[in-house]
mmCIF file of C-alpha atoms in Angstrom:
data_model
loop_
_atom_site.group_PDB
_atom_site.id
_atom_site.type_symbol
_atom_site.label_atom_id
_atom_site.label_comp_id
_atom_site.label_asym_id
_atom_site.label_seq_id
_atom_site.Cartn_x
_atom_site.Cartn_y
_atom_site.Cartn_z
ATOM 1 C CA UNK B 3 -103.717 -218.253 10.961
ATOM 2 C CA UNK B 4 -101.209 -220.993 10.937
ATOM 3 C CA UNK B 5 -97.885 -220.617 11.715
ATOM 4 C CA UNK B 6 -95.357 -220.864 8.599
ATOM 5 C CA UNK B 7 -93.077 -224.136 8.316
ATOM 6 C CA UNK B 8 -89.699 -222.976 9.365
ATOM 7 C CA UNK B 9 -86.996 -224.406 7.568
ATOM 8 C CA UNK B 10 -84.909 -226.942 9.523
ATOM 9 C CA UNK B 11 -81.650 -226.260 7.619
ATOM 10 C CA UNK B 12 -82.183 -222.377 7.715
ATOM 11 C CA UNK B 13 -82.924 -222.841 11.731
ATOM 12 C CA UNK B 14 -79.711 -224.402 12.215
ATOM 13 C CA UNK B 15 -78.081 -221.783 10.309
ATOM 14 C CA UNK B 16 -79.265 -219.292 12.432
ATOM 15 C CA UNK B 17 -78.460 -221.229 15.554
ATOM 16 C CA UNK B 18 -75.061 -221.659 14.480
ATOM 17 C CA UNK B 19 -74.327 -217.911 14.097
ATOM 18 C CA UNK B 20 -76.353 -217.440 17.334
ATOM 19 C CA UNK B 21 -74.038 -219.763 19.063
ATOM 20 C CA UNK B 22 -71.322 -218.413 17.416
ATOM 21 C CA UNK B 23 -71.757 -214.756 18.212
ATOM 22 C CA UNK B 24 -72.417 -215.862 22.060
ATOM 23 C CA UNK B 25 -69.275 -217.621 22.494
ATOM 24 C CA UNK B 26 -67.438 -214.719 21.023
ATOM 25 C CA UNK B 27 -69.653 -212.434 23.215
ATOM 26 C CA UNK B 28 -68.491 -214.683 26.313
ATOM 27 C CA UNK B 29 -65.267 -215.736 25.478
ATOM 28 C CA UNK B 30 -65.936 -219.424 24.634
ATOM 29 C CA UNK B 31 -67.994 -219.997 27.885
ATOM 30 C CA UNK B 32 -71.345 -219.174 26.210
ATOM 31 C CA UNK B 33 -74.187 -221.852 27.315
ATOM 32 C CA UNK B 34 -77.538 -222.476 26.445
ATOM 33 C CA UNK B 35 -79.447 -220.987 29.437
ATOM 34 C CA UNK B 36 -77.027 -217.634 29.172
ATOM 35 C CA UNK B 37 -78.552 -217.309 25.346
ATOM 36 C CA UNK B 38 -82.219 -218.086 26.738
ATOM 37 C CA UNK B 39 -81.771 -215.190 29.099
ATOM 38 C CA UNK B 40 -79.692 -213.165 26.711
ATOM 39 C CA UNK B 41 -83.105 -213.279 24.265
ATOM 40 C CA UNK B 42 -85.360 -213.344 27.193
ATOM 41 C CA UNK B 43 -86.661 -216.520 26.274
ATOM 42 C CA UNK B 44 -87.322 -219.745 27.933
ATOM 43 C CA UNK B 45 -84.524 -222.562 27.763
ATOM 44 C CA UNK B 46 -86.749 -225.380 26.133
ATOM 45 C CA UNK B 47 -87.847 -222.825 23.501
ATOM 46 C CA UNK B 48 -83.740 -221.483 22.778
ATOM 47 C CA UNK B 49 -83.606 -225.573 22.825
ATOM 48 C CA UNK B 50 -86.085 -225.859 19.446
ATOM 49 C CA UNK B 51 -83.767 -223.043 18.406
ATOM 50 C CA UNK B 52 -80.934 -225.701 18.725
ATOM 51 C CA UNK B 53 -82.532 -228.441 17.244
ATOM 52 C CA UNK B 54 -83.757 -226.503 14.367
ATOM 53 C CA UNK B 55 -87.350 -227.102 15.348
ATOM 54 C CA UNK B 56 -88.211 -223.020 15.677
ATOM 55 C CA UNK B 57 -86.670 -220.005 14.959
ATOM 56 C CA UNK B 58 -86.334 -216.992 17.186
ATOM 57 C CA UNK B 59 -88.366 -213.957 16.326
ATOM 58 C CA UNK B 60 -87.181 -210.807 14.249
ATOM 59 C CA UNK B 61 -87.725 -208.969 17.785
ATOM 60 C CA UNK B 62 -85.282 -211.598 19.631
ATOM 61 C CA UNK B 63 -82.671 -211.737 16.649
ATOM 62 C CA UNK B 64 -82.670 -207.622 16.542
ATOM 63 C CA UNK B 65 -82.012 -208.051 20.518
ATOM 64 C CA UNK B 66 -79.588 -210.619 20.176
ATOM 65 C CA UNK B 67 -77.706 -209.116 17.782
ATOM 66 C CA UNK B 68 -77.300 -205.783 19.651
ATOM 67 C CA UNK B 69 -76.243 -207.970 22.873
ATOM 68 C CA UNK B 70 -73.577 -209.575 20.824
ATOM 69 C CA UNK B 71 -72.368 -206.682 18.631
ATOM 70 C CA UNK B 72 -73.379 -208.368 15.219
ATOM 71 C CA UNK B 73 -75.669 -207.478 12.094
ATOM 72 C CA UNK B 74 -79.231 -208.520 12.386
ATOM 73 C CA UNK B 75 -79.247 -209.821 8.812
ATOM 74 C CA UNK B 76 -75.802 -211.876 9.311
ATOM 75 C CA UNK B 77 -77.492 -213.361 12.387
ATOM 76 C CA UNK B 78 -80.511 -213.929 10.729
ATOM 77 C CA UNK B 79 -78.870 -216.154 8.279
ATOM 78 C CA UNK B 80 -78.529 -213.779 5.094
ATOM 79 C CA UNK B 81 -75.526 -213.941 2.874
ATOM 80 C CA UNK B 82 -73.816 -210.764 3.805
ATOM 81 C CA UNK B 83 -70.462 -211.539 2.232
ATOM 82 C CA UNK B 84 -71.685 -210.187 -0.986
ATOM 83 C CA UNK B 85 -72.797 -207.223 0.683
ATOM 84 C CA UNK B 86 -69.493 -206.608 2.598
ATOM 85 C CA UNK B 87 -67.682 -205.039 -0.307
ATOM 86 C CA UNK B 88 -70.410 -202.855 -1.072
ATOM 87 C CA UNK B 89 -70.604 -201.880 2.797
ATOM 88 C CA UNK B 90 -66.762 -201.541 3.100
ATOM 89 C CA UNK B 91 -66.521 -199.132 0.043
ATOM 90 C CA UNK B 92 -69.356 -196.928 1.697
ATOM 91 C CA UNK B 93 -67.503 -197.127 4.473
ATOM 92 C CA UNK B 94 -64.158 -196.143 2.873
ATOM 93 C CA UNK B 95 -65.926 -193.328 1.126
ATOM 94 C CA UNK B 96 -67.970 -191.889 3.946
ATOM 95 C CA UNK B 97 -64.835 -191.572 6.219
ATOM 96 C CA UNK B 98 -62.750 -189.781 3.142
ATOM 97 C CA UNK B 99 -66.011 -187.504 2.589
ATOM 98 C CA UNK B 100 -66.072 -186.259 6.381
ATOM 99 C CA UNK B 101 -62.144 -185.765 6.715
ATOM 100 C CA UNK B 102 -62.184 -183.476 3.147
ATOM 101 C CA UNK B 103 -65.310 -181.601 4.570
ATOM 102 C CA UNK B 104 -63.808 -180.913 7.694
ATOM 103 C CA UNK B 105 -60.834 -179.762 6.524
ATOM 104 C CA UNK B 106 -62.377 -177.553 3.853
ATOM 105 C CA UNK B 107 -64.525 -176.048 6.551
ATOM 106 C CA UNK B 108 -61.938 -175.362 9.212
ATOM 107 C CA UNK B 109 -59.840 -173.752 6.350
ATOM 108 C CA UNK B 110 -62.476 -171.558 4.191
ATOM 109 C CA UNK B 111 -65.603 -171.631 7.063
ATOM 110 C CA UNK B 112 -64.232 -171.529 10.550
ATOM 111 C CA UNK B 113 -67.047 -169.390 11.406
ATOM 112 C CA UNK B 114 -69.704 -171.766 9.418
ATOM 113 C CA UNK B 115 -72.860 -173.255 10.243
ATOM 114 C CA UNK B 116 -73.785 -176.750 11.257
ATOM 115 C CA UNK B 117 -76.087 -176.990 7.932
ATOM 116 C CA UNK B 118 -72.888 -175.582 5.923
ATOM 117 C CA UNK B 119 -70.746 -178.205 7.134
ATOM 118 C CA UNK B 120 -73.157 -180.566 6.446
ATOM 119 C CA UNK B 121 -73.713 -179.614 2.782
ATOM 120 C CA UNK B 122 -70.049 -179.783 2.257
ATOM 121 C CA UNK B 123 -70.070 -183.489 4.135
ATOM 122 C CA UNK B 124 -73.158 -184.614 1.669
ATOM 123 C CA UNK B 125 -71.541 -183.223 -1.191
ATOM 124 C CA UNK B 126 -68.234 -185.035 -0.691
ATOM 125 C CA UNK B 127 -69.989 -188.099 0.014
ATOM 126 C CA UNK B 128 -71.420 -188.047 -3.456
ATOM 127 C CA UNK B 129 -68.161 -187.201 -4.855
ATOM 128 C CA UNK B 130 -66.685 -190.025 -3.365
ATOM 129 C CA UNK B 131 -68.967 -192.618 -4.131
ATOM 130 C CA UNK B 132 -68.750 -191.325 -7.804
ATOM 131 C CA UNK B 133 -65.306 -192.580 -7.584
ATOM 132 C CA UNK B 134 -63.879 -188.822 -7.781
ATOM 133 C CA UNK B 135 -60.273 -188.782 -6.157
ATOM 134 C CA UNK B 136 -59.334 -186.895 -2.931
ATOM 135 C CA UNK B 137 -57.705 -183.848 -4.301
ATOM 136 C CA UNK B 138 -60.840 -183.706 -6.731
ATOM 137 C CA UNK B 139 -63.085 -183.708 -3.882
ATOM 138 C CA UNK B 140 -61.254 -180.969 -1.952
ATOM 139 C CA UNK B 141 -61.006 -178.908 -5.391
ATOM 140 C CA UNK B 142 -64.976 -179.139 -5.629
ATOM 141 C CA UNK B 143 -65.556 -178.478 -2.416
ATOM 142 C CA UNK B 144 -63.309 -175.314 -1.871
ATOM 143 C CA UNK B 145 -65.064 -174.139 -4.610
ATOM 144 C CA UNK B 146 -68.283 -174.506 -3.149
ATOM 145 C CA UNK B 147 -67.151 -173.325 0.418
ATOM 146 C CA UNK B 148 -65.903 -170.105 -0.764
ATOM 147 C CA UNK B 149 -69.585 -169.780 -2.742
ATOM 148 C CA UNK B 150 -70.996 -170.263 0.662
ATOM 149 C CA UNK B 151 -68.790 -167.967 2.397
ATOM 150 C CA UNK B 152 -69.591 -165.377 -0.215
ATOM 151 C CA UNK B 153 -73.486 -165.612 0.113
ATOM 152 C CA UNK B 154 -73.595 -165.297 3.708
#
Protein backbone atom coordinates (compact mmCIF):
# COMPACT_ATOMS: atom_id res chain seq x y z
CA UNK A 1 0.00 0.00 0.00
CA UNK A 2 1.39 3.40 -1.00
CA UNK A 3 2.03 6.02 1.66
CA UNK A 4 -0.47 8.88 1.58
CA UNK A 5 0.90 12.10 0.09
CA UNK A 6 1.96 14.58 2.74
CA UNK A 7 0.61 18.11 2.52
CA UNK A 8 3.71 20.29 2.51
CA UNK A 9 1.82 23.09 4.24
CA UNK A 10 0.64 20.82 7.03
CA UNK A 11 4.07 19.19 7.36
CA UNK A 12 5.68 22.64 7.73
CA UNK A 13 3.07 23.61 10.33
CA UNK A 14 3.87 20.47 12.33
CA UNK A 15 7.60 21.12 11.99
CA UNK A 16 7.12 24.70 13.16
CA UNK A 17 5.36 23.49 16.27
CA UNK A 18 7.99 20.85 16.97
CA UNK A 19 10.71 23.49 16.56
CA UNK A 20 8.87 25.98 18.77
CA UNK A 21 8.34 23.34 21.48
CA UNK A 22 11.97 22.25 21.37
CA UNK A 23 13.17 25.86 21.55
CA UNK A 24 11.01 26.47 24.62
CA UNK A 25 12.14 23.22 26.23
CA UNK A 26 15.84 23.91 25.58
CA UNK A 27 15.50 27.64 26.30
CA UNK A 28 16.38 28.69 22.75
CA UNK A 29 19.28 26.33 22.19
CA UNK A 30 17.54 23.44 20.39
CA UNK A 31 19.17 22.12 17.23
CA UNK A 32 17.87 19.79 14.57
CA UNK A 33 20.13 16.96 15.77
CA UNK A 34 18.75 17.33 19.31
CA UNK A 35 15.21 16.91 17.96
CA UNK A 36 16.43 13.82 16.09
CA UNK A 37 17.74 12.41 19.37
CA UNK A 38 14.54 13.33 21.25
CA UNK A 39 12.40 11.66 18.58
CA UNK A 40 14.72 8.64 18.21
CA UNK A 41 14.92 9.35 14.47
CA UNK A 42 17.76 10.12 12.09
CA UNK A 43 18.85 13.68 11.38
CA UNK A 44 18.07 13.00 7.71
CA UNK A 45 14.44 12.19 8.52
CA UNK A 46 14.15 15.26 10.74
CA UNK A 47 15.48 17.30 7.82
CA UNK A 48 12.60 15.97 5.70
CA UNK A 49 10.17 17.16 8.39
CA UNK A 50 11.78 20.60 8.34
CA UNK A 51 11.52 20.79 4.54
CA UNK A 52 7.87 19.69 4.50
CA UNK A 53 8.63 16.45 2.66
CA UNK A 54 7.61 14.12 5.46
CA UNK A 55 5.80 14.17 8.79
CA UNK A 56 6.47 12.38 12.06
CA UNK A 57 4.35 9.33 12.86
CA UNK A 58 1.67 9.62 15.55
CA UNK A 59 3.94 7.64 17.88
CA UNK A 60 6.80 10.08 17.29
CA UNK A 61 4.52 13.06 17.85
CA UNK A 62 3.39 11.49 21.11
CA UNK A 63 7.01 11.00 22.22
CA UNK A 64 7.89 14.61 21.38
CA UNK A 65 4.71 15.97 23.00
CA UNK A 66 5.58 14.10 26.20
CA UNK A 67 9.19 15.29 26.09
CA UNK A 68 8.31 18.94 25.46
CA UNK A 69 5.18 18.98 27.66
CA UNK A 70 2.77 20.07 24.94
CA UNK A 71 -0.45 18.51 23.71
CA UNK A 72 -0.32 16.01 20.88
CA UNK A 73 -3.25 17.81 19.27
CA UNK A 74 -1.35 21.10 19.14
CA UNK A 75 1.91 19.49 18.05
CA UNK A 76 0.17 17.65 15.21
CA UNK A 77 -1.12 20.91 13.78
CA UNK A 78 -4.68 20.90 15.03
CA UNK A 79 -6.40 24.19 15.80
CA UNK A 80 -6.71 23.82 19.54
CA UNK A 81 -7.59 27.44 20.28
CA UNK A 82 -11.26 26.65 19.74
CA UNK A 83 -10.93 23.74 22.17
CA UNK A 84 -9.08 25.74 24.82
CA UNK A 85 -12.19 27.56 26.01
CA UNK A 86 -13.96 24.26 26.58
CA UNK A 87 -10.91 22.81 28.32
CA UNK A 88 -10.60 25.89 30.53
CA UNK A 89 -14.27 25.60 31.47
CA UNK A 90 -13.83 21.90 32.30
CA UNK A 91 -10.63 22.56 34.26
CA UNK A 92 -12.23 25.33 36.30
CA UNK A 93 -15.34 23.21 36.97
CA UNK A 94 -13.28 20.21 38.08
CA UNK A 95 -11.21 22.35 40.44
CA UNK A 96 -14.33 23.79 42.03
CA UNK A 97 -16.02 20.37 42.18
CA UNK A 98 -13.13 18.62 43.92
CA UNK A 99 -12.61 21.45 46.36
CA UNK A 100 -16.28 21.56 47.35
CA UNK A 101 -16.65 17.77 47.54
CA UNK A 102 -13.55 17.49 49.76
CA UNK A 103 -14.90 20.23 52.02
CA UNK A 104 -18.31 18.53 52.37
CA UNK A 105 -16.77 15.07 52.83
CA UNK A 106 -14.49 16.33 55.62
CA UNK A 107 -17.39 18.05 57.33
CA UNK A 108 -20.15 15.45 56.98
CA UNK A 109 -18.32 12.19 56.24
CA UNK A 110 -14.95 12.43 58.02
CA UNK A 111 -14.83 8.62 58.28
CA UNK A 112 -16.24 8.13 54.77
CA UNK A 113 -14.91 5.75 52.15
CA UNK A 114 -13.11 6.59 48.93
CA UNK A 115 -16.21 5.48 47.03
CA UNK A 116 -18.34 7.95 48.95
CA UNK A 117 -15.87 10.76 48.30
CA UNK A 118 -15.68 9.97 44.58
CA UNK A 119 -19.47 9.79 44.40
CA UNK A 120 -19.64 13.31 45.86
CA UNK A 121 -16.89 14.53 43.53
CA UNK A 122 -18.65 13.09 40.49
CA UNK A 123 -21.94 14.67 41.52
CA UNK A 124 -20.19 18.01 42.15
CA UNK A 125 -18.54 17.85 38.73
CA UNK A 126 -21.87 17.29 37.01
CA UNK A 127 -23.44 20.18 38.89
CA UNK A 128 -20.52 22.50 38.11
CA UNK A 129 -20.70 21.66 34.41
CA UNK A 130 -24.45 22.35 34.49
CA UNK A 131 -23.57 25.85 35.66
CA UNK A 132 -24.60 25.62 39.32
CA UNK A 133 -22.90 28.14 41.58
CA UNK A 134 -20.75 27.05 44.52
CA UNK A 135 -23.46 27.56 47.15
CA UNK A 136 -25.92 25.51 45.10
CA UNK A 137 -23.37 22.71 44.72
CA UNK A 138 -22.59 22.81 48.46
CA UNK A 139 -26.26 22.56 49.38
CA UNK A 140 -26.92 19.58 47.12
CA UNK A 141 -23.72 17.80 48.20
CA UNK A 142 -24.44 18.46 51.86
CA UNK A 143 -27.82 16.73 51.55
CA UNK A 144 -26.27 13.90 49.53
CA UNK A 145 -23.53 13.39 52.13
CA UNK A 146 -26.08 13.40 54.96
CA UNK A 147 -28.11 10.75 53.09
CA UNK A 148 -24.98 8.65 52.58
CA UNK A 149 -24.10 8.95 56.27
CA UNK A 150 -27.61 7.82 57.35
CA UNK A 151 -27.49 4.84 54.98
CA UNK A 152 -24.03 3.89 56.18
